[in-house]
Short mmCIF file of N, CA and C in Angstrom, two decimals:
data_model
loop_
_atom_site.label_atom_id
_atom_site.label_comp_id
_atom_site.label_asym_id
_atom_site.label_seq_id
_atom_site.Cartn_x
_atom_site.Cartn_y
_atom_site.Cartn_z
N MET A 1 71.79 -11.81 -56.21
CA MET A 1 71.05 -10.68 -55.68
C MET A 1 69.59 -10.73 -56.12
N GLY A 2 69.27 -11.46 -57.13
CA GLY A 2 67.92 -11.50 -57.66
C GLY A 2 66.89 -12.07 -56.71
N SER A 3 67.25 -13.00 -55.81
CA SER A 3 66.26 -13.59 -54.92
C SER A 3 66.26 -12.96 -53.54
N GLU A 4 67.14 -12.01 -53.28
CA GLU A 4 67.20 -11.37 -51.97
C GLU A 4 66.07 -10.36 -51.83
N GLU A 5 65.66 -10.16 -50.59
CA GLU A 5 64.62 -9.17 -50.30
C GLU A 5 65.26 -7.79 -50.32
N PRO A 6 64.59 -6.79 -50.85
CA PRO A 6 65.14 -5.43 -50.83
C PRO A 6 65.28 -4.95 -49.40
N GLN A 7 66.35 -4.22 -49.11
CA GLN A 7 66.54 -3.67 -47.78
C GLN A 7 65.57 -2.51 -47.57
N GLY A 8 65.11 -2.39 -46.32
CA GLY A 8 64.22 -1.29 -45.98
C GLY A 8 62.79 -1.52 -46.42
N GLU A 9 62.43 -2.70 -46.91
CA GLU A 9 61.05 -2.96 -47.32
C GLU A 9 60.17 -2.94 -46.07
N LYS A 10 59.12 -2.14 -46.09
CA LYS A 10 58.29 -1.98 -44.92
C LYS A 10 57.09 -2.91 -44.88
N THR A 11 56.61 -3.34 -46.01
CA THR A 11 55.47 -4.26 -46.01
C THR A 11 55.94 -5.60 -46.58
N PRO A 12 55.65 -6.68 -45.86
CA PRO A 12 56.11 -7.98 -46.34
C PRO A 12 55.39 -8.37 -47.62
N ARG A 13 56.12 -9.08 -48.49
CA ARG A 13 55.51 -9.58 -49.71
C ARG A 13 54.67 -10.80 -49.39
N LYS A 14 53.64 -11.01 -50.19
CA LYS A 14 52.84 -12.23 -50.04
C LYS A 14 53.68 -13.40 -50.53
N ARG A 15 53.63 -14.45 -49.78
CA ARG A 15 54.38 -15.64 -50.15
C ARG A 15 53.40 -16.79 -50.33
N GLY A 16 53.60 -17.55 -51.35
CA GLY A 16 52.72 -18.69 -51.63
C GLY A 16 53.00 -19.86 -50.71
N ARG A 17 52.10 -20.83 -50.71
CA ARG A 17 52.27 -22.01 -49.87
C ARG A 17 53.54 -22.78 -50.20
N GLY A 18 53.99 -22.70 -51.45
CA GLY A 18 55.19 -23.42 -51.84
C GLY A 18 56.47 -22.67 -51.50
N ASP A 19 56.35 -21.49 -50.95
CA ASP A 19 57.52 -20.68 -50.63
C ASP A 19 58.32 -21.37 -49.52
N PRO A 20 59.61 -21.57 -49.71
CA PRO A 20 60.42 -22.26 -48.72
C PRO A 20 60.56 -21.50 -47.41
N ARG A 21 60.23 -20.22 -47.40
CA ARG A 21 60.35 -19.46 -46.14
C ARG A 21 59.16 -19.68 -45.22
N GLY A 22 58.13 -20.39 -45.67
CA GLY A 22 57.04 -20.85 -44.82
C GLY A 22 56.07 -19.80 -44.34
N ALA A 23 55.91 -18.69 -45.00
CA ALA A 23 54.95 -17.68 -44.56
C ALA A 23 53.53 -18.17 -44.78
N VAL A 24 52.60 -17.65 -43.99
CA VAL A 24 51.19 -18.00 -44.13
C VAL A 24 50.43 -16.80 -44.62
N CYS A 25 49.26 -17.03 -45.16
CA CYS A 25 48.46 -15.92 -45.68
C CYS A 25 47.94 -15.07 -44.52
N PRO A 26 47.52 -13.82 -44.78
CA PRO A 26 47.06 -12.94 -43.71
C PRO A 26 45.90 -13.51 -42.90
N GLN A 27 44.97 -14.22 -43.55
CA GLN A 27 43.84 -14.81 -42.83
C GLN A 27 44.33 -15.84 -41.81
N GLU A 28 45.32 -16.64 -42.22
CA GLU A 28 45.86 -17.64 -41.30
C GLU A 28 46.58 -16.96 -40.14
N VAL A 29 47.29 -15.86 -40.43
CA VAL A 29 47.99 -15.13 -39.38
C VAL A 29 46.98 -14.62 -38.36
N SER A 30 45.90 -14.01 -38.82
CA SER A 30 44.93 -13.45 -37.88
C SER A 30 44.25 -14.55 -37.08
N GLN A 31 43.99 -15.71 -37.67
CA GLN A 31 43.38 -16.81 -36.92
C GLN A 31 44.34 -17.33 -35.86
N VAL A 32 45.61 -17.46 -36.22
CA VAL A 32 46.62 -17.91 -35.26
C VAL A 32 46.77 -16.89 -34.15
N SER A 33 46.82 -15.61 -34.51
CA SER A 33 46.95 -14.55 -33.51
C SER A 33 45.75 -14.54 -32.57
N LEU A 34 44.56 -14.67 -33.11
CA LEU A 34 43.36 -14.70 -32.28
C LEU A 34 43.38 -15.89 -31.34
N ALA A 35 43.82 -17.04 -31.83
CA ALA A 35 43.87 -18.23 -30.99
C ALA A 35 44.82 -18.03 -29.82
N ARG A 36 45.91 -17.29 -30.05
CA ARG A 36 46.87 -17.02 -28.97
C ARG A 36 46.36 -15.94 -28.03
N VAL A 37 45.69 -14.94 -28.56
CA VAL A 37 45.27 -13.79 -27.77
C VAL A 37 43.96 -14.06 -27.02
N GLN A 38 43.06 -14.81 -27.61
CA GLN A 38 41.73 -14.98 -27.03
C GLN A 38 41.74 -15.45 -25.57
N PRO A 39 42.53 -16.47 -25.19
CA PRO A 39 42.53 -16.86 -23.77
C PRO A 39 42.97 -15.72 -22.86
N ARG A 40 43.92 -14.92 -23.32
CA ARG A 40 44.37 -13.78 -22.50
C ARG A 40 43.28 -12.72 -22.39
N VAL A 41 42.56 -12.49 -23.48
CA VAL A 41 41.47 -11.51 -23.46
C VAL A 41 40.37 -12.00 -22.53
N GLU A 42 40.02 -13.27 -22.64
CA GLU A 42 38.98 -13.82 -21.78
C GLU A 42 39.38 -13.75 -20.31
N LEU A 43 40.64 -14.05 -20.02
CA LEU A 43 41.12 -13.96 -18.65
C LEU A 43 41.08 -12.52 -18.16
N ALA A 44 41.50 -11.59 -18.99
CA ALA A 44 41.47 -10.17 -18.61
C ALA A 44 40.03 -9.72 -18.37
N TRP A 45 39.10 -10.15 -19.24
CA TRP A 45 37.69 -9.80 -19.04
C TRP A 45 37.19 -10.38 -17.74
N ALA A 46 37.49 -11.64 -17.48
CA ALA A 46 37.02 -12.30 -16.26
C ALA A 46 37.56 -11.60 -15.02
N MET A 47 38.83 -11.21 -15.06
CA MET A 47 39.42 -10.51 -13.92
C MET A 47 38.75 -9.16 -13.72
N LYS A 48 38.51 -8.44 -14.81
CA LYS A 48 37.88 -7.12 -14.72
C LYS A 48 36.43 -7.26 -14.22
N ALA A 49 35.71 -8.24 -14.74
CA ALA A 49 34.32 -8.44 -14.32
C ALA A 49 34.26 -8.83 -12.84
N HIS A 50 35.18 -9.68 -12.42
CA HIS A 50 35.22 -10.08 -11.00
C HIS A 50 35.53 -8.89 -10.11
N GLN A 51 36.49 -8.08 -10.55
CA GLN A 51 36.86 -6.89 -9.78
C GLN A 51 35.67 -5.92 -9.70
N HIS A 52 34.98 -5.71 -10.81
CA HIS A 52 33.81 -4.83 -10.84
C HIS A 52 32.74 -5.34 -9.87
N ALA A 53 32.50 -6.65 -9.88
CA ALA A 53 31.49 -7.24 -9.00
C ALA A 53 31.89 -7.02 -7.54
N HIS A 54 33.16 -7.24 -7.23
CA HIS A 54 33.65 -7.07 -5.86
C HIS A 54 33.49 -5.62 -5.40
N VAL A 55 33.89 -4.69 -6.25
CA VAL A 55 33.78 -3.26 -5.92
C VAL A 55 32.31 -2.87 -5.72
N TYR A 56 31.45 -3.33 -6.64
CA TYR A 56 30.03 -2.96 -6.53
C TYR A 56 29.41 -3.54 -5.26
N PHE A 57 29.70 -4.79 -4.94
CA PHE A 57 29.12 -5.39 -3.74
C PHE A 57 29.61 -4.65 -2.49
N ASN A 58 30.89 -4.29 -2.46
CA ASN A 58 31.40 -3.51 -1.33
C ASN A 58 30.70 -2.15 -1.24
N LEU A 59 30.40 -1.56 -2.38
CA LEU A 59 29.72 -0.27 -2.41
C LEU A 59 28.32 -0.38 -1.81
N ILE A 60 27.53 -1.36 -2.25
CA ILE A 60 26.16 -1.48 -1.71
C ILE A 60 26.16 -2.02 -0.28
N SER A 61 27.30 -2.53 0.17
CA SER A 61 27.42 -2.97 1.56
C SER A 61 27.77 -1.81 2.49
N SER A 62 28.36 -0.76 1.96
CA SER A 62 28.86 0.33 2.80
C SER A 62 28.10 1.64 2.65
N VAL A 63 27.33 1.79 1.58
CA VAL A 63 26.56 3.02 1.35
C VAL A 63 25.09 2.62 1.15
N ASP A 64 24.19 3.37 1.76
CA ASP A 64 22.77 3.08 1.59
C ASP A 64 22.44 3.12 0.10
N PRO A 65 22.02 1.98 -0.46
CA PRO A 65 21.80 1.89 -1.91
C PRO A 65 20.81 2.91 -2.47
N LYS A 66 19.89 3.38 -1.64
CA LYS A 66 18.92 4.37 -2.11
C LYS A 66 19.58 5.66 -2.58
N PHE A 67 20.79 5.93 -2.08
CA PHE A 67 21.48 7.17 -2.40
C PHE A 67 22.56 7.02 -3.46
N LEU A 68 22.73 5.82 -3.97
CA LEU A 68 23.77 5.59 -4.98
C LEU A 68 23.35 6.09 -6.34
N LYS A 69 24.30 6.66 -7.03
CA LYS A 69 24.12 7.07 -8.43
C LYS A 69 25.18 6.33 -9.22
N LEU A 70 24.75 5.43 -10.11
CA LEU A 70 25.69 4.58 -10.84
C LEU A 70 26.17 5.20 -12.14
N THR A 71 25.33 6.03 -12.77
CA THR A 71 25.70 6.70 -14.02
C THR A 71 25.10 8.10 -14.01
N LYS A 72 25.48 8.91 -14.98
CA LYS A 72 24.87 10.23 -15.15
C LYS A 72 23.44 10.11 -15.66
N ALA A 73 23.12 8.94 -16.22
CA ALA A 73 21.80 8.75 -16.84
C ALA A 73 20.89 7.85 -16.01
N ASP A 74 21.12 7.75 -14.71
CA ASP A 74 20.32 6.85 -13.87
C ASP A 74 18.82 7.06 -14.02
N ASP A 75 18.37 8.31 -13.99
CA ASP A 75 16.93 8.58 -14.08
C ASP A 75 16.35 8.07 -15.40
N ARG A 76 17.03 8.37 -16.48
CA ARG A 76 16.54 7.92 -17.79
C ARG A 76 16.56 6.39 -17.90
N ILE A 77 17.65 5.78 -17.44
CA ILE A 77 17.75 4.32 -17.48
C ILE A 77 16.60 3.70 -16.70
N TYR A 78 16.36 4.21 -15.50
CA TYR A 78 15.29 3.64 -14.66
C TYR A 78 13.91 3.83 -15.31
N GLU A 79 13.64 5.03 -15.79
CA GLU A 79 12.34 5.30 -16.41
C GLU A 79 12.10 4.39 -17.62
N GLU A 80 13.08 4.31 -18.51
CA GLU A 80 12.91 3.47 -19.70
C GLU A 80 12.86 1.99 -19.35
N PHE A 81 13.64 1.60 -18.35
CA PHE A 81 13.62 0.21 -17.90
C PHE A 81 12.23 -0.17 -17.40
N ARG A 82 11.66 0.65 -16.54
CA ARG A 82 10.35 0.32 -15.98
C ARG A 82 9.22 0.49 -17.00
N GLN A 83 9.38 1.33 -17.99
CA GLN A 83 8.39 1.40 -19.08
C GLN A 83 8.43 0.15 -19.92
N THR A 84 9.63 -0.34 -20.20
CA THR A 84 9.80 -1.50 -21.07
C THR A 84 9.57 -2.81 -20.32
N PHE A 85 10.00 -2.87 -19.07
CA PHE A 85 9.95 -4.11 -18.29
C PHE A 85 9.14 -3.89 -17.01
N ARG A 86 7.89 -3.51 -17.17
CA ARG A 86 7.02 -3.19 -16.02
C ARG A 86 6.92 -4.34 -15.02
N GLU A 87 6.78 -5.54 -15.51
CA GLU A 87 6.51 -6.69 -14.65
C GLU A 87 7.76 -7.46 -14.23
N LEU A 88 8.93 -7.06 -14.69
CA LEU A 88 10.14 -7.81 -14.37
C LEU A 88 10.49 -7.69 -12.90
N ARG A 89 10.58 -8.83 -12.23
CA ARG A 89 11.03 -8.85 -10.83
C ARG A 89 12.54 -8.65 -10.81
N VAL A 90 13.00 -7.69 -10.05
CA VAL A 90 14.43 -7.45 -9.96
C VAL A 90 15.03 -8.00 -8.68
N ASP A 91 14.20 -8.34 -7.71
CA ASP A 91 14.75 -8.88 -6.47
C ASP A 91 15.39 -10.25 -6.71
N VAL A 92 14.68 -11.12 -7.41
CA VAL A 92 15.22 -12.43 -7.79
C VAL A 92 14.96 -12.59 -9.29
N LEU A 93 16.03 -12.59 -10.06
CA LEU A 93 15.91 -12.66 -11.51
C LEU A 93 15.75 -14.10 -11.99
N ASP A 94 14.92 -14.25 -13.00
CA ASP A 94 14.80 -15.50 -13.72
C ASP A 94 15.71 -15.37 -14.94
N PRO A 95 16.72 -16.23 -15.07
CA PRO A 95 17.64 -16.11 -16.21
C PRO A 95 16.93 -16.09 -17.56
N GLU A 96 15.79 -16.72 -17.67
CA GLU A 96 15.04 -16.72 -18.93
C GLU A 96 14.57 -15.32 -19.30
N GLU A 97 14.39 -14.45 -18.30
CA GLU A 97 13.97 -13.07 -18.55
C GLU A 97 15.09 -12.24 -19.18
N LEU A 98 16.29 -12.80 -19.20
CA LEU A 98 17.44 -12.12 -19.82
C LEU A 98 17.94 -12.86 -21.05
N LYS A 99 17.83 -14.18 -21.05
CA LYS A 99 18.54 -14.99 -22.05
C LYS A 99 17.66 -15.68 -23.10
N SER A 100 16.38 -15.82 -22.87
CA SER A 100 15.54 -16.50 -23.85
C SER A 100 15.45 -15.65 -25.12
N GLU A 101 15.08 -16.25 -26.22
CA GLU A 101 14.97 -15.50 -27.48
C GLU A 101 13.95 -14.37 -27.39
N PRO A 102 12.74 -14.60 -26.81
CA PRO A 102 11.80 -13.48 -26.68
C PRO A 102 12.36 -12.36 -25.78
N ALA A 103 13.08 -12.75 -24.73
CA ALA A 103 13.66 -11.74 -23.83
C ALA A 103 14.74 -10.94 -24.56
N LYS A 104 15.59 -11.63 -25.32
CA LYS A 104 16.64 -10.93 -26.08
C LYS A 104 16.02 -9.95 -27.08
N ALA A 105 14.91 -10.34 -27.70
CA ALA A 105 14.24 -9.45 -28.66
C ALA A 105 13.73 -8.19 -27.97
N LYS A 106 13.34 -8.32 -26.72
CA LYS A 106 12.85 -7.16 -25.96
C LYS A 106 14.02 -6.32 -25.41
N TRP A 107 15.07 -7.00 -24.97
CA TRP A 107 16.21 -6.29 -24.40
C TRP A 107 17.02 -5.54 -25.45
N ARG A 108 17.13 -6.11 -26.66
CA ARG A 108 18.00 -5.53 -27.69
C ARG A 108 17.70 -4.04 -27.94
N PRO A 109 16.46 -3.64 -28.25
CA PRO A 109 16.21 -2.21 -28.50
C PRO A 109 16.43 -1.35 -27.25
N PHE A 110 16.12 -1.91 -26.08
CA PHE A 110 16.37 -1.18 -24.84
C PHE A 110 17.86 -0.87 -24.72
N CYS A 111 18.69 -1.88 -24.89
CA CYS A 111 20.14 -1.71 -24.76
C CYS A 111 20.69 -0.74 -25.79
N LEU A 112 20.26 -0.89 -27.03
CA LEU A 112 20.76 -0.03 -28.10
C LEU A 112 20.39 1.44 -27.90
N ALA A 113 19.32 1.70 -27.17
CA ALA A 113 18.90 3.09 -26.90
C ALA A 113 19.95 3.84 -26.09
N PHE A 114 20.86 3.11 -25.43
CA PHE A 114 21.86 3.75 -24.58
C PHE A 114 23.25 3.78 -25.21
N GLU A 115 23.34 3.37 -26.47
CA GLU A 115 24.60 3.46 -27.19
C GLU A 115 24.99 4.93 -27.30
N GLY A 116 26.21 5.25 -26.91
CA GLY A 116 26.68 6.63 -26.95
C GLY A 116 26.32 7.42 -25.70
N LEU A 117 25.38 6.94 -24.92
CA LEU A 117 24.99 7.62 -23.69
C LEU A 117 25.66 7.00 -22.47
N VAL A 118 25.76 5.68 -22.47
CA VAL A 118 26.39 4.96 -21.38
C VAL A 118 27.65 4.30 -21.93
N GLU A 119 28.79 4.66 -21.37
CA GLU A 119 30.07 4.13 -21.84
C GLU A 119 30.09 2.61 -21.72
N ASP A 120 30.57 1.97 -22.77
CA ASP A 120 30.71 0.50 -22.78
C ASP A 120 29.39 -0.20 -22.46
N PHE A 121 28.28 0.36 -22.96
CA PHE A 121 26.94 -0.14 -22.64
C PHE A 121 26.76 -1.62 -22.95
N ASN A 122 27.49 -2.13 -23.93
CA ASN A 122 27.29 -3.51 -24.34
C ASN A 122 28.41 -4.45 -23.88
N PHE A 123 29.31 -3.97 -23.04
CA PHE A 123 30.36 -4.83 -22.50
C PHE A 123 29.73 -5.83 -21.53
N GLY A 124 30.36 -6.96 -21.40
CA GLY A 124 29.86 -7.98 -20.49
C GLY A 124 30.24 -7.70 -19.06
N THR A 125 29.34 -8.07 -18.15
CA THR A 125 29.59 -7.92 -16.73
C THR A 125 28.84 -9.02 -15.99
N LEU A 126 29.04 -9.09 -14.70
CA LEU A 126 28.37 -10.09 -13.88
C LEU A 126 27.21 -9.46 -13.13
N LEU A 127 26.12 -10.19 -13.03
CA LEU A 127 24.91 -9.71 -12.38
C LEU A 127 24.42 -10.78 -11.42
N ARG A 128 24.09 -10.36 -10.20
CA ARG A 128 23.55 -11.32 -9.22
C ARG A 128 22.11 -11.67 -9.59
N LEU A 129 21.75 -12.93 -9.45
CA LEU A 129 20.37 -13.35 -9.71
C LEU A 129 19.47 -12.98 -8.53
N ASP A 130 19.93 -13.26 -7.31
CA ASP A 130 19.17 -12.96 -6.09
C ASP A 130 19.83 -11.76 -5.42
N SER A 131 19.09 -10.67 -5.33
CA SER A 131 19.66 -9.43 -4.80
C SER A 131 20.02 -9.52 -3.31
N ARG A 132 19.50 -10.50 -2.61
CA ARG A 132 19.79 -10.63 -1.18
C ARG A 132 21.10 -11.38 -0.93
N ARG A 133 21.64 -11.98 -1.97
CA ARG A 133 22.83 -12.82 -1.80
C ARG A 133 24.05 -12.19 -2.47
N GLU A 134 25.22 -12.65 -2.06
CA GLU A 134 26.49 -12.19 -2.62
C GLU A 134 26.72 -12.79 -4.00
N TYR A 135 27.75 -12.30 -4.67
CA TYR A 135 28.18 -12.90 -5.92
C TYR A 135 28.74 -14.28 -5.61
N SER A 136 28.30 -15.25 -6.36
CA SER A 136 28.83 -16.61 -6.28
C SER A 136 28.55 -17.27 -7.63
N GLU A 137 29.13 -18.43 -7.83
CA GLU A 137 28.92 -19.11 -9.10
C GLU A 137 27.44 -19.40 -9.34
N GLU A 138 26.73 -19.83 -8.30
CA GLU A 138 25.31 -20.16 -8.44
C GLU A 138 24.41 -18.93 -8.56
N ASN A 139 24.90 -17.79 -8.08
CA ASN A 139 24.06 -16.59 -8.00
C ASN A 139 24.48 -15.52 -9.01
N THR A 140 25.18 -15.92 -10.05
CA THR A 140 25.69 -14.95 -11.00
C THR A 140 25.35 -15.34 -12.42
N ILE A 141 25.02 -14.33 -13.21
CA ILE A 141 24.74 -14.52 -14.63
C ILE A 141 25.52 -13.46 -15.40
N PHE A 142 25.84 -13.77 -16.63
CA PHE A 142 26.52 -12.84 -17.52
C PHE A 142 25.46 -11.93 -18.15
N ALA A 143 25.71 -10.63 -18.14
CA ALA A 143 24.77 -9.66 -18.71
C ALA A 143 25.57 -8.52 -19.33
N THR A 144 24.88 -7.69 -20.10
CA THR A 144 25.54 -6.50 -20.63
C THR A 144 25.59 -5.44 -19.54
N ARG A 145 26.45 -4.49 -19.73
CA ARG A 145 26.62 -3.43 -18.73
C ARG A 145 25.32 -2.62 -18.55
N ILE A 146 24.60 -2.35 -19.64
CA ILE A 146 23.36 -1.58 -19.50
C ILE A 146 22.29 -2.41 -18.78
N GLN A 147 22.27 -3.72 -18.99
CA GLN A 147 21.34 -4.56 -18.23
C GLN A 147 21.69 -4.50 -16.75
N PHE A 148 22.98 -4.60 -16.44
CA PHE A 148 23.43 -4.49 -15.06
C PHE A 148 22.96 -3.16 -14.45
N PHE A 149 23.23 -2.06 -15.15
CA PHE A 149 22.83 -0.75 -14.62
C PHE A 149 21.32 -0.68 -14.43
N ALA A 150 20.56 -1.09 -15.42
CA ALA A 150 19.09 -1.00 -15.33
C ALA A 150 18.57 -1.79 -14.12
N ILE A 151 19.04 -2.99 -13.97
CA ILE A 151 18.55 -3.85 -12.88
C ILE A 151 19.05 -3.36 -11.53
N GLU A 152 20.32 -2.99 -11.44
CA GLU A 152 20.84 -2.53 -10.15
C GLU A 152 20.30 -1.17 -9.75
N ILE A 153 20.06 -0.29 -10.69
CA ILE A 153 19.41 0.99 -10.36
C ILE A 153 18.02 0.72 -9.82
N ALA A 154 17.28 -0.18 -10.48
CA ALA A 154 15.94 -0.54 -10.00
C ALA A 154 16.03 -1.18 -8.61
N ARG A 155 16.97 -2.08 -8.41
CA ARG A 155 17.13 -2.72 -7.09
C ARG A 155 17.42 -1.68 -6.01
N ASN A 156 18.27 -0.71 -6.32
CA ASN A 156 18.60 0.32 -5.34
C ASN A 156 17.40 1.19 -5.02
N ARG A 157 16.67 1.60 -6.03
CA ARG A 157 15.53 2.50 -5.83
C ARG A 157 14.32 1.79 -5.23
N GLU A 158 14.20 0.50 -5.50
CA GLU A 158 13.04 -0.26 -5.02
C GLU A 158 13.33 -1.02 -3.72
N GLY A 159 14.49 -0.80 -3.13
CA GLY A 159 14.81 -1.37 -1.82
C GLY A 159 15.30 -2.81 -1.83
N CYS A 160 15.56 -3.37 -2.98
CA CYS A 160 15.99 -4.77 -3.05
C CYS A 160 17.40 -4.99 -2.51
N ASN A 161 18.25 -3.98 -2.58
CA ASN A 161 19.61 -4.11 -2.08
C ASN A 161 19.74 -3.67 -0.61
N ASP A 162 18.63 -3.27 0.00
CA ASP A 162 18.67 -2.86 1.41
C ASP A 162 19.12 -3.99 2.32
N HIS A 163 18.77 -5.22 1.95
CA HIS A 163 19.15 -6.37 2.77
C HIS A 163 20.67 -6.48 2.86
N VAL A 164 21.36 -6.32 1.75
CA VAL A 164 22.83 -6.41 1.74
C VAL A 164 23.42 -5.32 2.62
N TYR A 165 22.92 -4.12 2.46
CA TYR A 165 23.40 -2.98 3.26
C TYR A 165 23.12 -3.21 4.75
N GLY A 166 21.91 -3.62 5.06
CA GLY A 166 21.53 -3.87 6.46
C GLY A 166 22.37 -4.97 7.10
N ARG A 167 22.59 -6.05 6.38
CA ARG A 167 23.39 -7.16 6.89
C ARG A 167 24.83 -6.71 7.15
N ALA A 168 25.37 -5.89 6.28
CA ALA A 168 26.74 -5.39 6.46
C ALA A 168 26.83 -4.49 7.69
N ARG A 169 25.79 -3.68 7.90
CA ARG A 169 25.78 -2.81 9.08
C ARG A 169 25.69 -3.64 10.36
N GLU A 170 24.86 -4.69 10.34
CA GLU A 170 24.74 -5.57 11.51
C GLU A 170 26.08 -6.26 11.81
N THR A 171 26.74 -6.73 10.79
CA THR A 171 28.02 -7.39 10.95
C THR A 171 29.04 -6.41 11.53
N ALA A 172 29.06 -5.20 11.02
CA ALA A 172 30.00 -4.19 11.53
C ALA A 172 29.69 -3.86 12.99
N ALA A 173 28.41 -3.79 13.35
CA ALA A 173 28.02 -3.50 14.74
C ALA A 173 28.46 -4.64 15.66
N GLN A 174 28.26 -5.87 15.21
CA GLN A 174 28.67 -7.04 16.01
C GLN A 174 30.18 -7.05 16.21
N GLU A 175 30.92 -6.74 15.15
CA GLU A 175 32.38 -6.72 15.25
C GLU A 175 32.84 -5.60 16.17
N GLY A 176 32.09 -4.49 16.19
CA GLY A 176 32.42 -3.37 17.08
C GLY A 176 32.21 -3.72 18.52
N LYS A 177 31.17 -4.52 18.82
CA LYS A 177 30.90 -4.94 20.20
C LYS A 177 31.91 -5.94 20.69
N SER A 178 32.37 -6.82 19.81
CA SER A 178 33.30 -7.87 20.24
C SER A 178 34.75 -7.39 20.25
N GLY A 179 35.01 -6.21 19.66
CA GLY A 179 36.39 -5.72 19.55
C GLY A 179 36.75 -4.81 20.60
#
């Protein structure tokens, strides 16, 4: 009875490497768990980001983008975005304007200003580089959610997404004539 585990023990005992039962230390357990979970988390993120992109593109294709409200803080996001990034072209983005070290240094305080105001402000999402084109591998970059909101709010207010909306309306009109 001396080497048996007590019944009802709720927390496992630490076992050394020489223990014949083969337990690993907590750090090894978490690394193994992360290695197993990470691909599933990445896949779930990718599916969610793809779904978000699809929903958003359908939205700007069916509703005049000038009238869209993406968050409760659209006005503040737009004002602070244009104060901080006066010269940034939003119609066609240069990835360096988002990803270079100087750009990251400028974006970081902007993004952090919306912590607690915009839900999941720092979660990753997909952003189109060219506002006139659909989501595709060549036309997509990874960005934070607040970067997505700032750029897409600006695109909607500045008419950059009008092309997508107009093209969708033309397609619907053509399909109506042929049907």
